[in-house]
CSV table of C-alpha atoms and ligand atoms in Angstrom, one decimal:
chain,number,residue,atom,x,y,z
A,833,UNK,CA,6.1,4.6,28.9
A,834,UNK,CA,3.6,7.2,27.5
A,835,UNK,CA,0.7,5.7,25.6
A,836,UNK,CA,1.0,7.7,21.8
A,837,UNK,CA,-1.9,7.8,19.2
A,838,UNK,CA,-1.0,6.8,15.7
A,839,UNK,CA,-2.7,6.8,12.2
A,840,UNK,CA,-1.6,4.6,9.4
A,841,UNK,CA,-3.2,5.1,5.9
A,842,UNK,CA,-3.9,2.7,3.2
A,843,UNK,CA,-5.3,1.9,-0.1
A,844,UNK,CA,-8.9,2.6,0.4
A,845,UNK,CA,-10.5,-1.2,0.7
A,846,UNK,CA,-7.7,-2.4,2.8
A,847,UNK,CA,-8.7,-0.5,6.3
A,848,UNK,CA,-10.4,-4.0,7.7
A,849,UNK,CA,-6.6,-6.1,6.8
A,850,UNK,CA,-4.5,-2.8,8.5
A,851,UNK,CA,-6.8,-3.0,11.4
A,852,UNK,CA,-6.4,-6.5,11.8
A,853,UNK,CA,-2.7,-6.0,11.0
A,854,UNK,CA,-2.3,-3.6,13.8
A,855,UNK,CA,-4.5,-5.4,16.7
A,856,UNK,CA,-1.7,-8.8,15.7
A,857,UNK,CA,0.9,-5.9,16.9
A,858,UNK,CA,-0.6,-5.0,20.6
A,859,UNK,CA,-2.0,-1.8,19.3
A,860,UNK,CA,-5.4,-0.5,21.5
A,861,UNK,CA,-8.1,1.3,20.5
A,862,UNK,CA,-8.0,0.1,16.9
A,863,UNK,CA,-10.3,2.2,15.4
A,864,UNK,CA,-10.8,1.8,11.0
A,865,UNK,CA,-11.7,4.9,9.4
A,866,UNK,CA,-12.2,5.8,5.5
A,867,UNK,CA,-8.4,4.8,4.6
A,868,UNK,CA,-6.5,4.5,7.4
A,869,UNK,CA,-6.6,3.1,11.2
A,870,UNK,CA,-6.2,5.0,13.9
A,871,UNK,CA,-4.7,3.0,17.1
A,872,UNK,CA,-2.7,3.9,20.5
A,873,UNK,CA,0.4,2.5,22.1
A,874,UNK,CA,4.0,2.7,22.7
A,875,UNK,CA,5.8,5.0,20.6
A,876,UNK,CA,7.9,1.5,19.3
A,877,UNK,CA,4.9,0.1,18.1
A,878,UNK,CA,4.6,3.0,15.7
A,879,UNK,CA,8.4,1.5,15.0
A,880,UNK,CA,6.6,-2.4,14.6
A,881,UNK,CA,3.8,-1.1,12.4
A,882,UNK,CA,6.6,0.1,9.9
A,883,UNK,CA,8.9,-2.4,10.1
A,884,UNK,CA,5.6,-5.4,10.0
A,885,UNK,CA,2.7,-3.8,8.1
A,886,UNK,CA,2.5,-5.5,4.5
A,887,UNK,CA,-0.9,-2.7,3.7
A,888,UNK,CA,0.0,0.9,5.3
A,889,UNK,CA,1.0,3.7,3.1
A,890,UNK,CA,2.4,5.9,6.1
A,891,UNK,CA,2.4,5.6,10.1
A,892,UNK,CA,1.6,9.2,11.0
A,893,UNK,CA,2.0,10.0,15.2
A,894,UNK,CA,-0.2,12.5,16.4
A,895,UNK,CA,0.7,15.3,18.0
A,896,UNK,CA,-1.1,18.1,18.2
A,897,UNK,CA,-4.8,18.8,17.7
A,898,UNK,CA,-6.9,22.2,17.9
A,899,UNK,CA,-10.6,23.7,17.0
A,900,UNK,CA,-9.8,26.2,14.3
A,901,UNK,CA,-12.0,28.7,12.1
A,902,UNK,CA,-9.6,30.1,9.5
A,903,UNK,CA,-5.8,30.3,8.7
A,904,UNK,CA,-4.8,32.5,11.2
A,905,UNK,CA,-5.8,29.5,13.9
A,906,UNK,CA,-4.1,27.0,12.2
A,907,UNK,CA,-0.9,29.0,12.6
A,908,UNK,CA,-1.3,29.8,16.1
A,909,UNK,CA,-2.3,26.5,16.7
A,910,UNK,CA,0.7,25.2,14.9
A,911,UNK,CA,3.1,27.9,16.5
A,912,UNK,CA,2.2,26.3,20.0
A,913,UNK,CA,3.4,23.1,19.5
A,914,UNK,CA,7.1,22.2,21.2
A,915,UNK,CA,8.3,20.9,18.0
A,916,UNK,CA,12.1,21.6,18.3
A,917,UNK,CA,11.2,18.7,21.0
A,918,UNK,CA,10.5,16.3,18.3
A,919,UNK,CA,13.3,17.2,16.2
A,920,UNK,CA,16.4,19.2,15.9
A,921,UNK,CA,16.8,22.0,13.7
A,922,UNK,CA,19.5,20.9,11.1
A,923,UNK,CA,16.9,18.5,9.8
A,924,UNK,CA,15.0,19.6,6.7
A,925,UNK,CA,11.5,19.4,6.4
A,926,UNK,CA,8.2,18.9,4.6
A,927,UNK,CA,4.6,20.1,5.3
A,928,UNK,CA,1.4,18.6,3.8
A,929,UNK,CA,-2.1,19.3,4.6
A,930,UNK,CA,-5.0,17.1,3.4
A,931,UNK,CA,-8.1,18.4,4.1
A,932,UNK,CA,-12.2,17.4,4.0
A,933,UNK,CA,-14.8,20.0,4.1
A,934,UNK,CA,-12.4,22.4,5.5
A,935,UNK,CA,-13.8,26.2,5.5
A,936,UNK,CA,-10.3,27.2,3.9
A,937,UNK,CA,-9.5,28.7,0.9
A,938,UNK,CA,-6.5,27.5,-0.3
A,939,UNK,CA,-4.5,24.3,0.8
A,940,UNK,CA,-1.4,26.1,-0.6
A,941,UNK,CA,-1.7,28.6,2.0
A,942,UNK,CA,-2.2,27.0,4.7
A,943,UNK,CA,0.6,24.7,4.0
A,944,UNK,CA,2.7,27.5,3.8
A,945,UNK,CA,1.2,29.1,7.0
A,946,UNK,CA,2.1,25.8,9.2
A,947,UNK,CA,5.4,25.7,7.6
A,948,UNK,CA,5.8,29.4,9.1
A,949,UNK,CA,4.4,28.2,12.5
A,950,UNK,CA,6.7,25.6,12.7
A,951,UNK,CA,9.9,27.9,11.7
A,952,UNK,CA,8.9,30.8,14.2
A,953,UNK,CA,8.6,28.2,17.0
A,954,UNK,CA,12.3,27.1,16.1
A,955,UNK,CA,13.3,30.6,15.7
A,956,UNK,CA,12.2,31.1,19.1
A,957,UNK,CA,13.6,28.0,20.9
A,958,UNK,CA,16.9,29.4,22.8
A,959,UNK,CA,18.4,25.9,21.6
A,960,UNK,CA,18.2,26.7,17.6
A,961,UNK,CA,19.9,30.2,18.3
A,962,UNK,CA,17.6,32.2,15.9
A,963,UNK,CA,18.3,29.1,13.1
A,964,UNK,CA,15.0,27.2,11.4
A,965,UNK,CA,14.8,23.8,9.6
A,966,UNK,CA,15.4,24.0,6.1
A,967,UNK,CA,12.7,22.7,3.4
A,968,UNK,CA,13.1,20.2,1.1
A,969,UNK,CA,10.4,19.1,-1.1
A,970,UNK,CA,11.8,15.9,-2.3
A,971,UNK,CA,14.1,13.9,0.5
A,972,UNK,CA,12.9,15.8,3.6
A,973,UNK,CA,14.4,14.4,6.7
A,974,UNK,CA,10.9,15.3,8.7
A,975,UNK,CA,7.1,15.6,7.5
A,976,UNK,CA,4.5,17.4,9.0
A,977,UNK,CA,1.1,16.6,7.8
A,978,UNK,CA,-1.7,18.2,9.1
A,979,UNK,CA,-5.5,17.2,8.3
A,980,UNK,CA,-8.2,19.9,8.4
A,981,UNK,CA,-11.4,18.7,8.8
A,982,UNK,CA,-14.3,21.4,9.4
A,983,UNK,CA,-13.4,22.5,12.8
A,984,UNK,CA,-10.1,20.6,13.9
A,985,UNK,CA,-6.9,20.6,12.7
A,986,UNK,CA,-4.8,17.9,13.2
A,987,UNK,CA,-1.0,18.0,13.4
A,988,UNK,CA,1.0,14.2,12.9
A,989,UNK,CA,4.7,13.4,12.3
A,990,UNK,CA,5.6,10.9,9.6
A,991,UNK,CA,7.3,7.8,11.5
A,992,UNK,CA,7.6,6.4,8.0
A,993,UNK,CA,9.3,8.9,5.8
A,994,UNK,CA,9.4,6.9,2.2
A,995,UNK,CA,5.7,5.8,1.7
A,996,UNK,CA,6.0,1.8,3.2
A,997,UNK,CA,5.0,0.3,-0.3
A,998,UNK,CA,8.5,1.5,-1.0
A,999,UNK,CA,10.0,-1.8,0.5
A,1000,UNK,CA,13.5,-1.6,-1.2
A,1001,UNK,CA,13.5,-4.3,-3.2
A,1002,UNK,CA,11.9,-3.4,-6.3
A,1003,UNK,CA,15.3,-2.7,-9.3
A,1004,UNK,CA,12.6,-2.1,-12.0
A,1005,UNK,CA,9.0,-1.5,-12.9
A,1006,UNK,CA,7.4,-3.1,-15.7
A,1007,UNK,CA,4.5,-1.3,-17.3
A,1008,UNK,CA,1.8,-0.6,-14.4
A,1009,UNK,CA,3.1,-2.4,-12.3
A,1010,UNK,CA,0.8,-2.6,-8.6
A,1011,UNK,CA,1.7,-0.6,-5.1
A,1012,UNK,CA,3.7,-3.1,-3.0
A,1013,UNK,CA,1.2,-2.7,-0.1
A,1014,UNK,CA,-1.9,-3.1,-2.3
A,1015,UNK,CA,-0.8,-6.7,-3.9
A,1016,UNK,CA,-0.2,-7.4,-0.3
A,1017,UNK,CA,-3.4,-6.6,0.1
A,1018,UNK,CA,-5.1,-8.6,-2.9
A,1019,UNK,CA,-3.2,-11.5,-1.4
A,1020,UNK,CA,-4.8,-11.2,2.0
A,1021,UNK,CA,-8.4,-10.9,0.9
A,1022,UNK,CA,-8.0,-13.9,-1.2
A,1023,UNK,CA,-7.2,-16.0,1.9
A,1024,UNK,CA,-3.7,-17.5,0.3
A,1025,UNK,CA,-1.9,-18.6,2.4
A,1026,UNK,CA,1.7,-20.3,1.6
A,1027,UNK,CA,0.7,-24.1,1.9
A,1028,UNK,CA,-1.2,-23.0,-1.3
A,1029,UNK,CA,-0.7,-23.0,-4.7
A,1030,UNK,CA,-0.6,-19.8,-5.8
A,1031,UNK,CA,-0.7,-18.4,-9.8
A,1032,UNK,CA,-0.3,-14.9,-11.4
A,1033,UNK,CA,-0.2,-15.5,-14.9
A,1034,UNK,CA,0.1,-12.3,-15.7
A,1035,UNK,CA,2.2,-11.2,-13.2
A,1036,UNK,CA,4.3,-8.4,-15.4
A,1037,UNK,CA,7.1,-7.6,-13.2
A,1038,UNK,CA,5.7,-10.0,-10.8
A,1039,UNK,CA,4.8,-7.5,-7.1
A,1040,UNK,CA,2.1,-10.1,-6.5
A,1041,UNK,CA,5.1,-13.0,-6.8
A,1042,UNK,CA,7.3,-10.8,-4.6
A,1043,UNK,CA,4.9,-9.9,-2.0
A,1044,UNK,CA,4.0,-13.9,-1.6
A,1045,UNK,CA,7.4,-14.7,-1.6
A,1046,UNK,CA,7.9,-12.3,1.4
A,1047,UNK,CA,5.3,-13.9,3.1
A,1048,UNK,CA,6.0,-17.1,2.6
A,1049,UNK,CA,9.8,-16.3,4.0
A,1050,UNK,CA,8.2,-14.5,7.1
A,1051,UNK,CA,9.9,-11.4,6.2
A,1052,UNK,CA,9.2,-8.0,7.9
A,1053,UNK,CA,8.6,-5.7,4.1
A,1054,UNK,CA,10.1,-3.1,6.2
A,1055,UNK,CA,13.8,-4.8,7.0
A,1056,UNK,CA,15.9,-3.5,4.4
A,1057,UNK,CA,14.6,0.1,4.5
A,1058,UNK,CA,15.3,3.5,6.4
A,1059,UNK,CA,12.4,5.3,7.9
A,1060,UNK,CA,11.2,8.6,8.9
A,1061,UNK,CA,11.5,8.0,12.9
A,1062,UNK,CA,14.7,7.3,12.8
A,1063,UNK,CA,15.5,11.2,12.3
A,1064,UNK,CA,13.2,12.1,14.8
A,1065,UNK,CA,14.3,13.2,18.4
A,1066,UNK,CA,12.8,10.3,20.5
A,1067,UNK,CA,14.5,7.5,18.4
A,1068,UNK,CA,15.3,5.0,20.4
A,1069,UNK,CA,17.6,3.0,18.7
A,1070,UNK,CA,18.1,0.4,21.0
A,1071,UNK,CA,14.6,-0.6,20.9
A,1072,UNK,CA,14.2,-0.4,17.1
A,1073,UNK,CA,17.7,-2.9,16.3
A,1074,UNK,CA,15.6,-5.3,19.0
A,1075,UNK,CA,12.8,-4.9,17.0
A,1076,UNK,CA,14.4,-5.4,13.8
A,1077,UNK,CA,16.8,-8.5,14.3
A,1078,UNK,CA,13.7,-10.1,16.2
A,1079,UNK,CA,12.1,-10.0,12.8
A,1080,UNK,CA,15.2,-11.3,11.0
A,1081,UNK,CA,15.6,-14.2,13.2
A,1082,UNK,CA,12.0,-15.5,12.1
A,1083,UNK,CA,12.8,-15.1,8.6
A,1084,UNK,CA,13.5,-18.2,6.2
A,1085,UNK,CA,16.6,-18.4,4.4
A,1086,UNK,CA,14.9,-20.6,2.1
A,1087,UNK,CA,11.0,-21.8,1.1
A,1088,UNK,CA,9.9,-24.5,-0.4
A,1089,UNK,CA,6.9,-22.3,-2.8
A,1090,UNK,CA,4.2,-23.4,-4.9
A,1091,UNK,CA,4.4,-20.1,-6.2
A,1092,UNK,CA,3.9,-19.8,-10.3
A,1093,UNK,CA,4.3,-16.7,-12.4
A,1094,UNK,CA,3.5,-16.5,-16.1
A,1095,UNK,CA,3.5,-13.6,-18.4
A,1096,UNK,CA,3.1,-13.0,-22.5
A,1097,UNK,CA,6.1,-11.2,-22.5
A,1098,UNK,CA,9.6,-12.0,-22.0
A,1099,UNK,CA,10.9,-8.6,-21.1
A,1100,UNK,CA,8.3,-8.6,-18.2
A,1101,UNK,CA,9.2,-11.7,-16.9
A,1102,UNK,CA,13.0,-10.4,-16.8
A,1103,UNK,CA,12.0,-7.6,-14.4
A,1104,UNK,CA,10.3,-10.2,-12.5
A,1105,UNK,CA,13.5,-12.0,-12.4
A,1106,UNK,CA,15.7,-9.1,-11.3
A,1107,UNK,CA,13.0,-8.3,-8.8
A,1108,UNK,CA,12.9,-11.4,-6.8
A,1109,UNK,CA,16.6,-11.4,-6.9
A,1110,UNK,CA,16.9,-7.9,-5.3
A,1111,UNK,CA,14.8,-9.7,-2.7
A,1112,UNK,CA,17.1,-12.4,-2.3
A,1113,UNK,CA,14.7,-15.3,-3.5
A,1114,UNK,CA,16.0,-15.4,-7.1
A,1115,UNK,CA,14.4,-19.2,-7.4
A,1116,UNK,CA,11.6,-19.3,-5.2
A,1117,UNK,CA,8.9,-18.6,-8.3
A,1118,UNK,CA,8.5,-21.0,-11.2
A,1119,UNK,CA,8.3,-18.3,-14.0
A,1120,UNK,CA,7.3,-19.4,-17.3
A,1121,UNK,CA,6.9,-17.2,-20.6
A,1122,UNK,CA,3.2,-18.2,-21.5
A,1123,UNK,CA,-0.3,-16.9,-22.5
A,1124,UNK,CA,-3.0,-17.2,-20.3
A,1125,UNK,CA,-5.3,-18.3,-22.6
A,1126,UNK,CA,-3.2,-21.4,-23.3
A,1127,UNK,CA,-1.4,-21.9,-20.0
A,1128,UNK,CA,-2.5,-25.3,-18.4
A,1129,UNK,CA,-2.8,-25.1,-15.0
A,1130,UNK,CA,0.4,-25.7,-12.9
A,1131,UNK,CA,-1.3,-27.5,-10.0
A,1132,UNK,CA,-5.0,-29.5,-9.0
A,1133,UNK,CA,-6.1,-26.5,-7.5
A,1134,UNK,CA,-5.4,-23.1,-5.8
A,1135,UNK,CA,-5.4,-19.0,-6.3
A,1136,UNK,CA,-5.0,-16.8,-8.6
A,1137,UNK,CA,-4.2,-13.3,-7.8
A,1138,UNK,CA,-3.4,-11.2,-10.9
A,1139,UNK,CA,-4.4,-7.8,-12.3
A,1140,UNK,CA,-4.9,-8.2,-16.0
A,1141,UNK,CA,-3.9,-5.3,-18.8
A,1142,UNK,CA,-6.6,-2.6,-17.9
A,1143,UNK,CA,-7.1,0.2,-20.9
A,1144,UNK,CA,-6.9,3.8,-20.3
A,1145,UNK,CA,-6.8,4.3,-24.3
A,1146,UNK,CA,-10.3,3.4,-26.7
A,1147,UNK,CA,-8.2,1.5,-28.6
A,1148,UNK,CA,-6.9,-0.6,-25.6
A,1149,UNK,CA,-10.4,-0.7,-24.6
A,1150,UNK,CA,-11.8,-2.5,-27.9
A,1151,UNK,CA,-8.8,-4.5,-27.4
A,1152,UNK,CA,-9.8,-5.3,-24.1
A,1153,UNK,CA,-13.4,-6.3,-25.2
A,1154,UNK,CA,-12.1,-9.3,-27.0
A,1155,UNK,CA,-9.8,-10.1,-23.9
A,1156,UNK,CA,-12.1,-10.8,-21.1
A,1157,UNK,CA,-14.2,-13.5,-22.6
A,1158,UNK,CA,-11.2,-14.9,-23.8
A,1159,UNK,CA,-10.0,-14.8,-20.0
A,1160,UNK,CA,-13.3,-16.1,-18.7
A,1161,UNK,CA,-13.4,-19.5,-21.2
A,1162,UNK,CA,-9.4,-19.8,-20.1
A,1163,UNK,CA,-10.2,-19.8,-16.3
A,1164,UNK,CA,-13.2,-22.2,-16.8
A,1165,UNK,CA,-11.7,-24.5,-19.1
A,1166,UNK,CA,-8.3,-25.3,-17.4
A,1167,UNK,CA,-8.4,-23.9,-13.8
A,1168,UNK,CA,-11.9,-25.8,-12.2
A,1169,UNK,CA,-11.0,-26.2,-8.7
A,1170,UNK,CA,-9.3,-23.0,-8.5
A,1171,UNK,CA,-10.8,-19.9,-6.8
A,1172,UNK,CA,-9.5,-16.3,-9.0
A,1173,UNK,CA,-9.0,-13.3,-7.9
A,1174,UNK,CA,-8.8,-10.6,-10.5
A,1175,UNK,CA,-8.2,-7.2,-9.9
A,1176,UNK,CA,-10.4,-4.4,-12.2
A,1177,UNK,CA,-11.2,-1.1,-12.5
A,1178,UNK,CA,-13.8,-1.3,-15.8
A,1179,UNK,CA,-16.8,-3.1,-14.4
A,1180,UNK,CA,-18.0,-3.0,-17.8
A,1181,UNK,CA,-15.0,-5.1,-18.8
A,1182,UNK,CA,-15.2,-7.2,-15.8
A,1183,UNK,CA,-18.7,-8.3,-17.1
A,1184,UNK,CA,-17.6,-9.3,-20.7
A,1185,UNK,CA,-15.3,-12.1,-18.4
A,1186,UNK,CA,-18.5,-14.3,-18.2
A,1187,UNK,CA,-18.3,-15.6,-15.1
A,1188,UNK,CA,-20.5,-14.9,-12.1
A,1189,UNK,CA,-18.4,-13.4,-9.5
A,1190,UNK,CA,-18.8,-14.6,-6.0
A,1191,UNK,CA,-17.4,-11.6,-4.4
A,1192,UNK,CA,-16.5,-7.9,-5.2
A,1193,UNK,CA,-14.2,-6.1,-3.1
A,1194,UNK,CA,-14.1,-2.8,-3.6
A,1195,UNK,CA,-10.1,-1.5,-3.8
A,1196,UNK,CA,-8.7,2.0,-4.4
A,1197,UNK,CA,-5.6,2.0,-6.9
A,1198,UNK,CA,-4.2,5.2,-6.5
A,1199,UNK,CA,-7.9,7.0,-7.0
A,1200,UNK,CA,-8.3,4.6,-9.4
A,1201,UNK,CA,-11.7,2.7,-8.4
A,1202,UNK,CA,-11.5,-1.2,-9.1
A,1203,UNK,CA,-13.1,-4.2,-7.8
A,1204,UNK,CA,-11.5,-7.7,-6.7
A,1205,UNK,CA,-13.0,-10.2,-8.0
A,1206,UNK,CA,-13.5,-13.5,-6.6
A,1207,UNK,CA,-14.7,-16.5,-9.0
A,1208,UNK,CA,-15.4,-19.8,-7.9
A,1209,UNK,CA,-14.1,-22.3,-10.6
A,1210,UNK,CA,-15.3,-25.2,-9.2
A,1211,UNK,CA,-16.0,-27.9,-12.1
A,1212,UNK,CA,-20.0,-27.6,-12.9
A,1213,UNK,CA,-21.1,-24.9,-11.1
A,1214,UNK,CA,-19.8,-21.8,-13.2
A,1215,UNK,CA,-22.6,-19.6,-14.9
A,1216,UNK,CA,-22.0,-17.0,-17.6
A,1217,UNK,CA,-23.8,-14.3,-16.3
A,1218,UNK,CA,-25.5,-13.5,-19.8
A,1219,UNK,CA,-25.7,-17.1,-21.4
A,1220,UNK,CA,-24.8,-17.2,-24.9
A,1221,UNK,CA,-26.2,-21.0,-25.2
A,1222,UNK,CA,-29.0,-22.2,-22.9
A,1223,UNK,CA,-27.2,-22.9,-19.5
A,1224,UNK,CA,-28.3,-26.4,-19.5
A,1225,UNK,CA,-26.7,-27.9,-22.3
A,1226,UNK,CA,-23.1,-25.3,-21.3
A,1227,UNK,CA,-22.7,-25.9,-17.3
B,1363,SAM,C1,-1.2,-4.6,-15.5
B,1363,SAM,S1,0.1,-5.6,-16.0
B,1363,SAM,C2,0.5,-6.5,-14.6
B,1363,SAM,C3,1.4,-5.7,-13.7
B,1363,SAM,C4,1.9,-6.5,-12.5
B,1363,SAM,N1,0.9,-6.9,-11.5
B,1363,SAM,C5,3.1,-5.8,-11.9
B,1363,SAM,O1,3.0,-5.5,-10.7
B,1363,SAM,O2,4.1,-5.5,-12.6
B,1363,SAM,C6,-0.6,-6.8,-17.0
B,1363,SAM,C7,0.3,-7.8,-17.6
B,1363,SAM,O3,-0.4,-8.7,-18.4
B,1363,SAM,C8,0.4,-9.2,-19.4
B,1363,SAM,N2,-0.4,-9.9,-20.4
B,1363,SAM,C9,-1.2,-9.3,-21.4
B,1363,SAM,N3,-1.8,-10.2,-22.1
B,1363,SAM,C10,-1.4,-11.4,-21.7
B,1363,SAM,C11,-1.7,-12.7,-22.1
B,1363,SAM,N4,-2.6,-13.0,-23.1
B,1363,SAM,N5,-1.1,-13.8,-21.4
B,1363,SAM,C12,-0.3,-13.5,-20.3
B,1363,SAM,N6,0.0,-12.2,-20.0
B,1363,SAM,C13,-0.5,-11.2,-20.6
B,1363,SAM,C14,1.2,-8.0,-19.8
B,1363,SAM,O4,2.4,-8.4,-20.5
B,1363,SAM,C15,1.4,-7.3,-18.5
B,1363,SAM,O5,2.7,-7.6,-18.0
């Protein structure tokens, strides 16, 4: 079995979780780099980082790389490759080239020039008899990406296809709803783990609930979806229905959850509703139409993990303002023995909360820049970090 060398993006903050995701699978050389982990093995454990992954974006397999100085040697670089090996001509296909500090003009162009490379190489293969893939933008059955950095280009095929926080069970999205793979994430750096309590009280249409649930059930996010290998050449089917009814077989067909949702609004909590039906747990979460600021809390102690209304407007933002000390007094009144973890992107905002954060992780959403916080809210030993009252006579 040939040893293969993968790379599997992910929100930017989450490479130290992948990594440790990964290395869990059997993967070697684990390697994290500025969004993504790069690791080696089997070709099937590209098929086990798909199917088991809660954080990657994509699982890209590398297959090509080459020193390049302009376009013209990205083609021919691209133009060597055996792809009709990796798959057959009737498939459509997709090219997308990312690039850092490349000494290329336009990204356009050379997307265009690799698409060419690839289509020549077909046109040349005795096999394809003079045909070449087709392209499709939108449901490609193969992508290509290639990364230019400033002397290598490097060619990969997409084992995922979909992006993976596309896990199949999401019917409707409230408004802003979180990346699958990112609330994943929020949930692993805040420790939970399902013999805790666990609160998102403002949990929208409820990805945070979803994600725990699937955790808690021990289910693969990647069961009840297609992928992109399964269209390559190499698929080995065998292997991936092994790999796949192994995971089902460890998954609960019920949990017993201390897992709580809350949100202002009733229409939100619905698509939270539909949403952990679609994923087959339609009771697991004990949803309840509340505010924060008046919700007593639903156990002693435990987590939150929630990502509270964020502002893109002004007038959201003066809105905003008055919400986060709001937010802070709620957490510090009715929630001591509880450790939060709030995702933001305005650290201005996150200050006005009023609480001194014990950690700050920081976590890409989309290219939006925002921090998880972590407060403490153990009974006596919260500070406001700007005191409005002396601190003595308020902790
Ligand atoms: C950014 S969205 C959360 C999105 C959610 N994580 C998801 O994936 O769909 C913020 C949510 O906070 C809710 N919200 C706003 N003010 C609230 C309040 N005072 N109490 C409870 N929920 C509130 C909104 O209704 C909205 O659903």
């Amino acid at each position: 079995m040939s040893t293969e060398t993968f790379f599997a993006s992910c929100p930017r903050g989450l490479e130290a979780v992948l990594a440790r995701e990964v290395a869990a699978l059997g993967a070697a050389d684990v390697n994290s780099v500025d969004g993504g982990v790069q690791f080696a093995g089997a070709l099937t454990l590209g098929y086990a980082v798909n199917l088991h992954s809660r954080v990657a974006s994509r699982v890209l397999w590398r297959v090509g790389e080459a020193q390049y100085r302009g376009d013209q040697e990205i083609y021919a670089a691209a133009l060597k490759l055996d792809w009709p090996r990796w798959f057959n001509v009737e498939r459509s296909l997709r090219v997308n080239v990312t690039a850092i500090k490349a000494p290329v003009k336009s990204l356009d162009f050379v997307t265009l020039r690799v698409k060419d490379a690839i289509c020549d190489r077909f046109r040349a293969h005795r096999a394809s008899a003079g045909k070449r893939p087709s392209i499709d933008t939108q449901t490609p059955d193969v992508r290509v990406h290639a990364f230019l950095s400033a002397q290598t280009v490097t060619f990969y095929l997409d084992t995922s296809g979909e992006p993976l926080f596309k896990r199949g069970y999401r019917r409707e999205a409230g408004e802003a709803p979180l990346r699958e793979n990112l609330a994943a994430g929020m949930l692993a750096l805040s420790g939970w783990t399902p013999v805790m309590p666990l609160l998102d009280p403002m949990c929208g249409s409820g990805t945070i609930l979803c994600e725990a649930v699937m955790i808690a059930a021990n289910r693969a996010p990647g069961v009840n979806r297609a992928f992109g290998f399964e269209k390559l050449a190499h698929f080995n089917a065998a292997a991936w229905l092994k790999l796949k009814a192994d995971a089902q077989a460890l998954e609960k067909i019920s949990i017993q959850s201390n897992i709580y949702g809350s949100d202002l609004r009733g229409d939100a909590l619905a698509l939270a509703r539909a949403n952990l039906a679609a994923l087959g747990y339609p009771t697991a979460v004990t949803l309840k139409q509340a505010n924060v600021f008046e919700m007593p809390a639903p156990a002693a102690a435990g987590i939150i993990v929630t990502n509270p209304p964020y502002g893109v407007r002004l007038e959201d933002r003066d809105q905003l303002a008055a919400f986060y000390p709001k937010l802070g007094d709620a957490l510090k009144q009715k929630y001591s023995g509880w450790t939060a973890y709030i995702l933001s992107a305005d650290m201005q905002l996150a200050k006005k909360i009023g609480l001194a954060a014990s950690r700050r992780t920081p976590l890409f959403n989309g290219a939006l820049e925002c921090r998880l916080f972590e407060y403490q809210l153990v009974a006596g030993s919260m500070r406001r970090s700007k005191p409005a009252v002396p601190a003595s006579s308020n902790d």
